[in-house]
Coordinates of C-alpha atoms and ligand atoms in Angstrom, one line a residue:
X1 CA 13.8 0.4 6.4
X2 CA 14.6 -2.5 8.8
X3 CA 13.0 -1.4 12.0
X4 CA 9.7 -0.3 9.6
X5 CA 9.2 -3.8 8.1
X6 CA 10.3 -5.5 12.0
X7 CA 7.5 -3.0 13.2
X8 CA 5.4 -3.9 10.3
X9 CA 5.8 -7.9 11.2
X10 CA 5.9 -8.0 15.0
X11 CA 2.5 -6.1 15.0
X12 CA 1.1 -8.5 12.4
X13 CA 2.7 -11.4 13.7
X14 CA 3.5 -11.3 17.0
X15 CA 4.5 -14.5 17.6
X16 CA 7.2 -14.5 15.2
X17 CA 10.9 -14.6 16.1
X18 CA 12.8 -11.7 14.7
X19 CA 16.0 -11.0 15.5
X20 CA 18.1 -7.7 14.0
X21 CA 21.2 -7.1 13.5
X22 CA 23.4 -4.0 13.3
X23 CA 27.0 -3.3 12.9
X24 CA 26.7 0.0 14.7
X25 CA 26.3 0.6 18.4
X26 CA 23.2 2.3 17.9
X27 CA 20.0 2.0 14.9
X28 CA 19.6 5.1 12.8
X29 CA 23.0 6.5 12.8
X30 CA 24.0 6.0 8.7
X31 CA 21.8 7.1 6.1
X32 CA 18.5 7.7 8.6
X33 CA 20.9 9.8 11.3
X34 CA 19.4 13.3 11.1
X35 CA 22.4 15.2 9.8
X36 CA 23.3 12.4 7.0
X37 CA 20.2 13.1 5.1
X38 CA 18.1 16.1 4.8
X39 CA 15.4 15.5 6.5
X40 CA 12.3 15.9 4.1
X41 CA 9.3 14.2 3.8
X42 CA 9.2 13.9 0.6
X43 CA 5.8 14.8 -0.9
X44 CA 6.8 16.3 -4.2
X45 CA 5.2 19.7 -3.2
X46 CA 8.7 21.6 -3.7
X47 CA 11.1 18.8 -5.1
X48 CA 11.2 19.8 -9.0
X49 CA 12.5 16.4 -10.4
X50 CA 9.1 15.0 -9.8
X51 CA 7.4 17.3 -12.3
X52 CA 9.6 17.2 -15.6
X53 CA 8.4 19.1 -18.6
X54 CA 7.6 16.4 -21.0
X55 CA 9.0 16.6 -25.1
X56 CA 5.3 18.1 -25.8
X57 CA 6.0 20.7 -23.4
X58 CA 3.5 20.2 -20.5
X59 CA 4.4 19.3 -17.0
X60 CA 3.7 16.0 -15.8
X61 CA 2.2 15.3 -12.4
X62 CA 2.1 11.1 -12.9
X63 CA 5.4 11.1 -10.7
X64 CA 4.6 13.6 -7.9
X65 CA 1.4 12.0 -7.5
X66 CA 3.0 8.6 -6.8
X67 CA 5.6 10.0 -4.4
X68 CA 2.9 11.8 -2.6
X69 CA 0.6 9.0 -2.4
X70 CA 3.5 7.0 -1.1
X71 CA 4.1 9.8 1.6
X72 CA 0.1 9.8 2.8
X73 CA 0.5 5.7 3.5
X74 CA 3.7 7.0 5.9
X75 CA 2.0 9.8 7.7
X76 CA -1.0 7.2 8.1
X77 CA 1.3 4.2 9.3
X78 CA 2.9 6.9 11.8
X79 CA 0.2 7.9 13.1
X80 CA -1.0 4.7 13.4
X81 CA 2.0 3.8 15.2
X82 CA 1.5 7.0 17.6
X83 CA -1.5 6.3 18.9
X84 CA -0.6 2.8 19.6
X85 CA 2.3 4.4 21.8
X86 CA 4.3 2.5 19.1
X87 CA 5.9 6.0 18.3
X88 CA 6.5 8.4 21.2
X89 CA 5.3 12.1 20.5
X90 CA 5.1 13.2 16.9
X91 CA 6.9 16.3 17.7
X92 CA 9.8 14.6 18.5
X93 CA 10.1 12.6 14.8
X94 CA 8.1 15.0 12.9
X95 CA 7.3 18.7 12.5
X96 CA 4.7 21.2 9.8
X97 CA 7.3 23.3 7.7
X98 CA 6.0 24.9 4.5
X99 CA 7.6 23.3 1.5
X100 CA 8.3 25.8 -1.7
X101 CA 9.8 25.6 -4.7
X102 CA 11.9 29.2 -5.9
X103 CA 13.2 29.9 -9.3
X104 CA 14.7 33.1 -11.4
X105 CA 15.0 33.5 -14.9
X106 CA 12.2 33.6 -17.8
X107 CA 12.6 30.0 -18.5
X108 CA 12.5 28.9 -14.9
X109 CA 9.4 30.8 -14.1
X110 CA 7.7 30.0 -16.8
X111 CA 7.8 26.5 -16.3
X112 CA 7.4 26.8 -12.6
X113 CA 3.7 28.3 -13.3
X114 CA 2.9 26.0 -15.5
X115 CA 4.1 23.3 -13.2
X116 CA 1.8 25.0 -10.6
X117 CA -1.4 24.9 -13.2
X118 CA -0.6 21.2 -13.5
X119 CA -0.1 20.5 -10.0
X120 CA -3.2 22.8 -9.2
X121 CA -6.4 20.6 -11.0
X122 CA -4.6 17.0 -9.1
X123 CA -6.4 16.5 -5.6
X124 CA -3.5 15.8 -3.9
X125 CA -1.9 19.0 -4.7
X126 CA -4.5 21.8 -5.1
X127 CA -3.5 23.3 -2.1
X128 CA -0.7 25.1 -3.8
X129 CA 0.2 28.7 -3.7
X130 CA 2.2 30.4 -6.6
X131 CA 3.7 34.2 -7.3
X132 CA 5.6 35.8 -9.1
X133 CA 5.6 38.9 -6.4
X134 CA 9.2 39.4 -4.4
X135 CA 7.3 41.0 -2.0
X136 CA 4.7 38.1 -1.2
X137 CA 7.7 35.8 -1.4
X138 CA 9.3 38.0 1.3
X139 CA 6.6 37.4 3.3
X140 CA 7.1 33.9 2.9
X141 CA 10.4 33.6 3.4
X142 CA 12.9 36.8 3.3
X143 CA 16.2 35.7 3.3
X144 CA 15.6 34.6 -0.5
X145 CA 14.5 38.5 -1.3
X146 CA 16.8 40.6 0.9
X147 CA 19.5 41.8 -1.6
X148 CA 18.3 40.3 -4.4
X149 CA 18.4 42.6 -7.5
X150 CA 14.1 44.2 -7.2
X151 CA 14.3 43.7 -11.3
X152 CA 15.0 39.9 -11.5
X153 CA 12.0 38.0 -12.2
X154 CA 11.7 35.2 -9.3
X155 CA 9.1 32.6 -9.3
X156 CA 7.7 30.6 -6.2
X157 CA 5.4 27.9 -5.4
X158 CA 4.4 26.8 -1.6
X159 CA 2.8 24.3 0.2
X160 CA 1.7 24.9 3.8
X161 CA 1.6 21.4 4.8
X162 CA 5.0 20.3 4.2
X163 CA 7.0 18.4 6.9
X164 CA 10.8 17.8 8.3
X165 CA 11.0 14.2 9.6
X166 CA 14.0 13.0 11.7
X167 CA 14.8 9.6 10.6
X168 CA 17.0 8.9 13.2
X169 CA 14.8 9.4 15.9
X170 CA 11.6 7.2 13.9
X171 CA 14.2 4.7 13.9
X172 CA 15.5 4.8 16.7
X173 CA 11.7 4.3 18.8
X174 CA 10.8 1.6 16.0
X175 CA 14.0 -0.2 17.6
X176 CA 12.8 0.7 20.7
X177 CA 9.7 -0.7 20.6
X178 CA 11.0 -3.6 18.6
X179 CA 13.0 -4.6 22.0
X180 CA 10.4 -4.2 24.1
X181 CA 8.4 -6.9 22.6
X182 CA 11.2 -9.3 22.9
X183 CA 12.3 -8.9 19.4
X184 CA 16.3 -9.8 19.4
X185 CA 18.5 -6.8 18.8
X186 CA 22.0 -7.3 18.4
X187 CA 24.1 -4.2 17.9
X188 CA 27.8 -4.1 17.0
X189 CA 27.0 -7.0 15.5
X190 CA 28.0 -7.5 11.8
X191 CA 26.6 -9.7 9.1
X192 CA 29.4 -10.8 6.9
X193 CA 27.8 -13.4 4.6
X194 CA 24.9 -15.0 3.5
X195 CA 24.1 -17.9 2.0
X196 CA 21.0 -20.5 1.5
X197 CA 21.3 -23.8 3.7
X198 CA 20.4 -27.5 2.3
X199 CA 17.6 -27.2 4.4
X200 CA 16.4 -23.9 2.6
X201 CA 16.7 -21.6 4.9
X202 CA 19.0 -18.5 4.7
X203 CA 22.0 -18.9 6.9
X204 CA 23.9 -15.3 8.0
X205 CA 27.4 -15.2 9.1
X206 CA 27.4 -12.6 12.2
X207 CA 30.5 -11.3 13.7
X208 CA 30.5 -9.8 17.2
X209 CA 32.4 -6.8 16.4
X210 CA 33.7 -5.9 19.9
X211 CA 34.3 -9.8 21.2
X212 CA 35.3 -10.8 17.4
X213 CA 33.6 -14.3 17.6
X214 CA 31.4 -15.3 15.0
X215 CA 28.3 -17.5 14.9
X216 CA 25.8 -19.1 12.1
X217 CA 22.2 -17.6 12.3
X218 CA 19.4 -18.9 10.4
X219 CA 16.0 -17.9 8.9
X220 CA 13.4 -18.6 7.1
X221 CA 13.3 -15.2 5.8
X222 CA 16.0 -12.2 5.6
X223 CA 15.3 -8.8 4.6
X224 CA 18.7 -6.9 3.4
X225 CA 18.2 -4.0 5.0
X226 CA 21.5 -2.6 4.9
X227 CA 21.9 0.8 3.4
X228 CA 25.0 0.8 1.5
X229 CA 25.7 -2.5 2.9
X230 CA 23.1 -4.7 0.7
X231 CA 24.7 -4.4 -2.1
X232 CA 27.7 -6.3 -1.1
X233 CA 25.0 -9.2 1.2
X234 CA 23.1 -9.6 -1.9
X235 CA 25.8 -10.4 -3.9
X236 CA 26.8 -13.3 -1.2
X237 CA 23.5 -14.5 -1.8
X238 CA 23.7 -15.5 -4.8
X239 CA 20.6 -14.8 -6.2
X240 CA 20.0 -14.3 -10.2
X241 CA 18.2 -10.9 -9.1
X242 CA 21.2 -9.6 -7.8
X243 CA 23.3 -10.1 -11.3
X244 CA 24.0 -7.1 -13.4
X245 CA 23.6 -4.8 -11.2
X246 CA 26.2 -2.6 -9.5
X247 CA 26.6 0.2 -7.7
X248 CA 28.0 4.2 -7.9
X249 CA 28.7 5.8 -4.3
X250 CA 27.8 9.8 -4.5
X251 CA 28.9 11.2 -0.6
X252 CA 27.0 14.6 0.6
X253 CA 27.9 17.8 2.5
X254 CA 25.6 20.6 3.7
X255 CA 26.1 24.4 4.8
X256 CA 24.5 24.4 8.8
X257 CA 23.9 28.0 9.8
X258 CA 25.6 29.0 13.2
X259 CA 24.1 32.6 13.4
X260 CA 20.6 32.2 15.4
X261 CA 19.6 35.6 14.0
X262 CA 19.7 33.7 10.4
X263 CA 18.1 30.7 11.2
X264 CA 14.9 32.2 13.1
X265 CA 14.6 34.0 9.8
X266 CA 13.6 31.0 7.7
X267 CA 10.5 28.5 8.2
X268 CA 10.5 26.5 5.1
X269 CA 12.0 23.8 2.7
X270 CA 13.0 26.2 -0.4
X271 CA 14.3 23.6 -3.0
X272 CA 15.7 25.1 -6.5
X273 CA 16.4 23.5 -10.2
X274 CA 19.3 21.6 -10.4
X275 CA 21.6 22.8 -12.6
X276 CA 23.1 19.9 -14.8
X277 CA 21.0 17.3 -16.5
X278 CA 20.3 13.8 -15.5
X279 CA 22.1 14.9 -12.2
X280 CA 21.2 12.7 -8.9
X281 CA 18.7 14.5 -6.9
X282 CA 20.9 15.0 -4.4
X283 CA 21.9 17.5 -6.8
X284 CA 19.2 20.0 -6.3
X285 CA 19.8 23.0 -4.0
X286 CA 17.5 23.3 -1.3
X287 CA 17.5 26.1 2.0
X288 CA 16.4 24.3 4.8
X289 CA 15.1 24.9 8.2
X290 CA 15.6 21.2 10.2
X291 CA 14.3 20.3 13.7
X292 CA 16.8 18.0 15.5
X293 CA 16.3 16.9 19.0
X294 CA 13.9 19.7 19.5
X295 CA 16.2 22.2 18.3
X296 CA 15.7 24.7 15.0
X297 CA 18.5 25.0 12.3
X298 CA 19.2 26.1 9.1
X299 CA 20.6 24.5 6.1
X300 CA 22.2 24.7 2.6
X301 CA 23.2 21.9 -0.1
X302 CA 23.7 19.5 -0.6
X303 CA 27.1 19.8 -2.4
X304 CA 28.0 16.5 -4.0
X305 CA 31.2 14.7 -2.4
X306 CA 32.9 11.4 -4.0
X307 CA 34.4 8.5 -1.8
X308 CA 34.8 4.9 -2.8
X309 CA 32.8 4.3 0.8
X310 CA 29.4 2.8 0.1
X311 CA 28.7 3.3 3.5
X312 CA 29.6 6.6 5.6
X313 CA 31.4 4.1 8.4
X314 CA 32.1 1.8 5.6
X315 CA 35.6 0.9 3.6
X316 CA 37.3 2.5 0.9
X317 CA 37.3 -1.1 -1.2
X318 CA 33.3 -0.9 -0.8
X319 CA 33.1 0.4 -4.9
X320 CA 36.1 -2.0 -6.2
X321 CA 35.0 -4.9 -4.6
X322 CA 32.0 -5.0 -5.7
X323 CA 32.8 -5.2 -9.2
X324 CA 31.7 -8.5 -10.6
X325 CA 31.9 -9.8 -14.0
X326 CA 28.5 -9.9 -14.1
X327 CA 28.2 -5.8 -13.6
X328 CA 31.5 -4.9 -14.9
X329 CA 30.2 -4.4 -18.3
X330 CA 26.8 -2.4 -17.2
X331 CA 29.0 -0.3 -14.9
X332 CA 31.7 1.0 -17.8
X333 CA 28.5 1.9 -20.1
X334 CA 27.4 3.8 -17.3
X335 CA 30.7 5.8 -17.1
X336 CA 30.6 6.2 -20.8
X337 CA 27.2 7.1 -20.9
X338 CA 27.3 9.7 -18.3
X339 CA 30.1 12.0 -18.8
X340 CA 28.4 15.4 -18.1
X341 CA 27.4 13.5 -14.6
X342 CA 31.2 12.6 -14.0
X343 CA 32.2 16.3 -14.8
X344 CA 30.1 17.6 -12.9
X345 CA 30.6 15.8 -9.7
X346 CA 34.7 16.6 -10.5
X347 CA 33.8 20.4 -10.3
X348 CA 31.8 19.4 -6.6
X349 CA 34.4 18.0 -5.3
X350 CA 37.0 20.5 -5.5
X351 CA 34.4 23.4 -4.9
X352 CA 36.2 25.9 -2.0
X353 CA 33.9 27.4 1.0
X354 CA 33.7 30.6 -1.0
X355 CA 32.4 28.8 -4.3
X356 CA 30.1 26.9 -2.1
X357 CA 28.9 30.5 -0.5
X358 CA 28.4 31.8 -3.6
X359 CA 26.1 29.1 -4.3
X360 CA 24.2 29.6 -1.4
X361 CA 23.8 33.4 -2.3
X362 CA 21.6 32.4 -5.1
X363 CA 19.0 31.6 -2.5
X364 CA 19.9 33.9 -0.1
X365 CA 21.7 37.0 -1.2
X366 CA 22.9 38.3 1.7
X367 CA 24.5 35.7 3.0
X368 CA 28.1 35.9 4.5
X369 CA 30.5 32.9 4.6
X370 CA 31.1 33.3 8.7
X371 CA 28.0 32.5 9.1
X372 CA 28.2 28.4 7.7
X373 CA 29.7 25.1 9.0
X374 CA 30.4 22.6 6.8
X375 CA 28.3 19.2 7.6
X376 CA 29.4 15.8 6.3
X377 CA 25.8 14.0 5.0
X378 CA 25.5 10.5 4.0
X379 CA 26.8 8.2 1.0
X380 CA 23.9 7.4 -1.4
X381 CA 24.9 4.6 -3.4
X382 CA 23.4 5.1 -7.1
X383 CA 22.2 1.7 -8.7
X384 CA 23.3 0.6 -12.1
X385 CA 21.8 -2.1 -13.5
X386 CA 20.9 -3.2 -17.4
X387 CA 17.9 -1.4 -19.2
X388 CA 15.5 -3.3 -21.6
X389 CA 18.1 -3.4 -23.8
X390 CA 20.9 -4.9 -22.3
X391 CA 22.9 -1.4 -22.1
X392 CA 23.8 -0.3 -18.0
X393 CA 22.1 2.9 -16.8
X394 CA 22.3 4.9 -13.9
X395 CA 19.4 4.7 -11.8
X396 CA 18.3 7.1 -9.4
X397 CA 15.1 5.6 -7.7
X398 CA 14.8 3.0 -4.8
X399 CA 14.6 -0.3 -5.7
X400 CA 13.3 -3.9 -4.1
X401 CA 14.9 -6.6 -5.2
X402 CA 13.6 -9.7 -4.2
X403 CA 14.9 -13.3 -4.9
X404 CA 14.9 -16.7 -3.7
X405 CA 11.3 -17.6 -4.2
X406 CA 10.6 -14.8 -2.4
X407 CA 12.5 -15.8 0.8
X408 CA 15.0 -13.0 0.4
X409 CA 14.8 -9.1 -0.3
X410 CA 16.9 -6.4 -0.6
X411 CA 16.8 -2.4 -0.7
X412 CA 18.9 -0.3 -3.5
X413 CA 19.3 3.1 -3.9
X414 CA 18.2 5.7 -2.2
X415 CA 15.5 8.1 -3.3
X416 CA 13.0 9.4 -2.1
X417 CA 14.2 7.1 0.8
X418 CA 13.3 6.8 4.2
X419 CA 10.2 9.3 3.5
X420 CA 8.7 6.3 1.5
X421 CA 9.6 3.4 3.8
X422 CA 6.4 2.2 4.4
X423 CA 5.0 2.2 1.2
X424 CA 8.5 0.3 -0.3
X425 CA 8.1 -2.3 3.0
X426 CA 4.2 -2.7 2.2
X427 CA 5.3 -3.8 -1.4
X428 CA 7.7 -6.4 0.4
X429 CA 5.1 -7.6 2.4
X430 CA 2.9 -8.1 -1.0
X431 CA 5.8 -9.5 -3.3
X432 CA 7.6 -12.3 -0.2
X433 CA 4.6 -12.9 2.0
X434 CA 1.5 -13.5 -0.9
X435 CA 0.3 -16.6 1.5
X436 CA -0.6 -14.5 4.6
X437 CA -1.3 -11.2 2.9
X438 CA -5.4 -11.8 2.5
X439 CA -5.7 -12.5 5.9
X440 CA -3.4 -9.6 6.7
X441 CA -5.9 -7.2 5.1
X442 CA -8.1 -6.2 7.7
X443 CA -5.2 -5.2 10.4
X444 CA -3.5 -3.5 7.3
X445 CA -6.2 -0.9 7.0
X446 CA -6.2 -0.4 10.5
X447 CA -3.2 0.8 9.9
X448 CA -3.1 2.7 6.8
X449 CA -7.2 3.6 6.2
X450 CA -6.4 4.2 2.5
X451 CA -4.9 1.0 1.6
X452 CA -6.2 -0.3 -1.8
X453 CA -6.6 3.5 -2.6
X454 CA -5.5 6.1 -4.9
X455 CA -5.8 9.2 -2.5
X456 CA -5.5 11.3 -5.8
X457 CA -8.9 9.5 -7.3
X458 CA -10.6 9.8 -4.1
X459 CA -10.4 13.9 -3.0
X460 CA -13.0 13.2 0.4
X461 CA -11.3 10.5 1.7
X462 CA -7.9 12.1 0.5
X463 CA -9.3 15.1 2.5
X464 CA -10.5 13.0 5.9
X465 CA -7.1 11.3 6.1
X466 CA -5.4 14.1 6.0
X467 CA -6.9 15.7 8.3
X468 CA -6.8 13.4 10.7
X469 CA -3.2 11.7 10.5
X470 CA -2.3 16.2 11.0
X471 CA -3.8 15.9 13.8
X472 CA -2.7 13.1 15.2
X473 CA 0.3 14.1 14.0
X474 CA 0.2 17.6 15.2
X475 CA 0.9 19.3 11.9
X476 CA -1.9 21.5 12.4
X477 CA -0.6 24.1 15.1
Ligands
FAD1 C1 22.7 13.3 1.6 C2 21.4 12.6 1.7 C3 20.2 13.3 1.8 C4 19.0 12.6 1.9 N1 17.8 13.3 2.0 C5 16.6 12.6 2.2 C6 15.5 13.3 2.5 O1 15.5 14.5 2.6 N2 14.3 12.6 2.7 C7 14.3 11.2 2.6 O2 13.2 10.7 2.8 N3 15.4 10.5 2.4 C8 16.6 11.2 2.2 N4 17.7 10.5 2.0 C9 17.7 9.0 1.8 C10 17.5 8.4 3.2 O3 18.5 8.8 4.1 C11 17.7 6.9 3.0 O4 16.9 6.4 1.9 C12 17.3 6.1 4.2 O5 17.9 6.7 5.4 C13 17.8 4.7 4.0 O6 17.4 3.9 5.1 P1 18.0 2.4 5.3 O7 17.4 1.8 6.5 O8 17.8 1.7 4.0 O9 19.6 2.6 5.4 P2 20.4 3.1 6.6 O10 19.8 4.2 7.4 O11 21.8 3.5 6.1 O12 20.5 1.8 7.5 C14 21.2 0.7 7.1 C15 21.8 0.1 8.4 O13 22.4 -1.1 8.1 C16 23.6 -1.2 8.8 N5 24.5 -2.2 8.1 C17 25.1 -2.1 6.9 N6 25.7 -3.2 6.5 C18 25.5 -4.0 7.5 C19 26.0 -5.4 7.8 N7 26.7 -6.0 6.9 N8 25.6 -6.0 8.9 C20 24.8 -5.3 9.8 N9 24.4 -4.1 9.7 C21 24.7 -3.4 8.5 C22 24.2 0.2 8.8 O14 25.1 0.4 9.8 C23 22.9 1.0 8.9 O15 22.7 1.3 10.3 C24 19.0 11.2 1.9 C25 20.2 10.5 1.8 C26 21.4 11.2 1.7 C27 22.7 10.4 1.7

């Protein structure tokens, strides 16, 4: 998120001074490093949360249709980026994979063909593919028919032009780039507070981690770009935005598939129906080939883990300190609120390598425990804030939070994440920087063609963008 807005900036004002700071050694190596997160671009092609079946019974497409909007202004921005020689070689951030969606069970297939007739008459999505036929879905992908019982009715939908993105490596050329237009990158370097001068400028405490001194840093504007960190910078901020809300750390593990013969079996993203209500959506299964520093894998989860860390490298008193009195209220509703959530996450937890096999053998019968390596993922940390009403709730979106006349901003939460980043960093750009944003319009466009557009209103330009940014992209071949 950080290195996409310092992109965003230094290319629209390059004469600004930017200067980024990062307790790690390295950018991209919590949430955005390639095994902490799972890699999709989210598009809502195979991701069933985005298409709920209302209380009338139909499927709604409103929500998929914003997430794959949001995911057209990426692949734009990127491509953009590419053929600047912002952005080395596509291949080595992003690759085609199909994305599908499987299900078994009457209930589950019916509403995954009605959630394809929905998806079907929306532009963005009429590419879609449906069956019902184990042997087409064989041909599709086989490890999810091979053993499975010939009688049980399976249901799958697929998209060709899915993708797997490596985070860590976007991030990691962004910050590249970033230093080689002499913006200031400080790694191992902490920010510890933050608070707003007399002066009115923001003033950041930085610690050198390794040489332990600390020094005052000031700006005119901050952008809280900290993962699971913000939370706790926000706070120190002191902003009214900030108050009342709180926030609920839910850790991640994969399967990784060690046996080559498996993993050259599968070329997709499969993702499945959660199974508890109101679950994160880390929740849902998926069956995942990746592509990590050019190499093909093979993955299975994610399996929900709990630690009080709200960052993977972060502290254990990350959740209890930052209870305020402020969000202490909003948080226990939330707890009370969500007890089928809390269970559920209990039964995660203590899951064994056979229960988690088993799992797995819903998408891929055949599989044998050998054959899988456990993989710690990232922490998402789960806002809660207050509702319309006063009452906490769990939230499971992304959220800006902006404060300080708009001098200040902050990320929460975590879904759909990193595959949105520009879109979430274009709103930041609208909400803190209204002054410059008219005459920011024309390079804007240049970057993303569509922006000012609903792709999903506009099926030849939606068409002409995408086939270009696949191109320059290579998604095509
Ligand atoms: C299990 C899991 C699966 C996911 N799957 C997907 C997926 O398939 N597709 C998708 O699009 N998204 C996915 N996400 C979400 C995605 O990973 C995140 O939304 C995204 O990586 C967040 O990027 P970020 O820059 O906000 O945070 P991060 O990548 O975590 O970066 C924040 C950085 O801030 C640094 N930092 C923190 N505190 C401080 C401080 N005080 N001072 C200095 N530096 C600090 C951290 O070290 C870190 O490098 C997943 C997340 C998880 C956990």
């Amino acid at each position: 998120m950080s290195t996409t807005l310092g992109t965003l900036l230094q290319e629209l004002e390059p004469h600004w001074s930017i200067g980024l700071f990062e307790t790690l050694d390295q950018p991209g190596q919590e949430s955005s490093d390639p095994w902490n997160n799972a890699g999709t671009g989210h598009t809502a092609y195979c991701e069933l949360n985005y298409t709920p079946r209302g209380a009338d019974g139909t499927v709604g497409t409103a929500k998929a249709a914003g997430i794959a909007e949001q995911f057209h202004v990426s692949r734009q921005l990127w491509s953009h980026w590419v053929e600047q020689g912002t952005l080395g070689s596509p291949r080595t951030f992003i690759n085609a994979l199909p994305h599908m969606s499987f299900v078994w069970g009457d209930e589950n297939a019916d509403y995954l063909k009605d959630r394809y007739e929905a998806l079907k008459a929306e532009p963005l999505f009429s590419h879609i593919q449906h069956t019902e036929d184990q042997a087409e879905i064989e041909s599709w992908a086989p490890l999810l028919t091979g053993g499975r019982d010939a009688e049980q009715r399976v249901a799958a939908s697929k998209f060709d032009n899915g993708t797997d993105v490596d985070f860590g490596a976007l991030t990691r050329q962004m910050a590249d780039h970033l230093g080689s237009q002499g913006v200031e990158l400080r790694y191992g370097h902490e920010v510890q507070d933050l608070s707003r001068g007399s002066d009115g400028r923001w003033e950041m405490k930085v610690k050198n981690r390794s040489a332990g001194e600390k020094r005052t840093v000031s700006a005119r504007f901050v952008f809280v770009g900290a993962g699971g960190g913000a939370l706790h910078l926000l706070q120190s901020s002191g902003i009214e935005e900030i108050k009342g809300i709180g926030g609920f750390p839910v850790s991640g593990q994969f399967l990784r598939a060690t046996d080559s013969e498996v993993i050259e079996q599968h070329h997709a993203k499969v993702y499945g129906l959660a199974t508890v209500k109101n679950a994160p959506p880390m929740s849902v299964p998926h069956l995942d080939t990746r592509f990590v520093e050019g190499r093909r894998s093979l993955m299975f989860g994610p399996y929900a883990g709990f630690s009080t860390n709200f960052l993977k490298q972060g502290s254990y008193f990350d959740l209890p300190f930052s209870v305020r009195p402020h969000n202490l209220l909003p948080m226990m509703q939330v707890g009370m609120d969500n007890t089928g959530l809390v269970s559920y996450l209990m039964k995660e937890v203590t899951k064994s390598h056979k229960q988690k096999v088993e799992q797995l053998r819903d998408f891929y019968p055949d599989a044998e425990g050998e054959g899988w390596e456990l993989v710690h993922a990232g922490q998402r940390v789960q806002m809660m804030k207050k509702d319309a009403k006063g009452r906490g709730v769990l939230q499971f979106g992304t959220e800006l939070v902006t404060g300080g006349d708009g001098s200040i901003a902050g990320l929460l939460g975590a879904s759909p994440g990193a595959s949105t980043a520009p879109s979430i960093m274009f709103k930041l750009l609208e909400r803190c920087f209204p002054a410059q944003l008219e005459g920011w319009k024309p390079k804007l466009q240049e970057m993303v063609p569509s922006y000012g557009h609903l792709l999903n209103e506009e099926p030849k330009l939606f068409e002409e963008i995408s086939a270009a940014t696949s191109e320059t992209l290579q998604l095509d071949s």
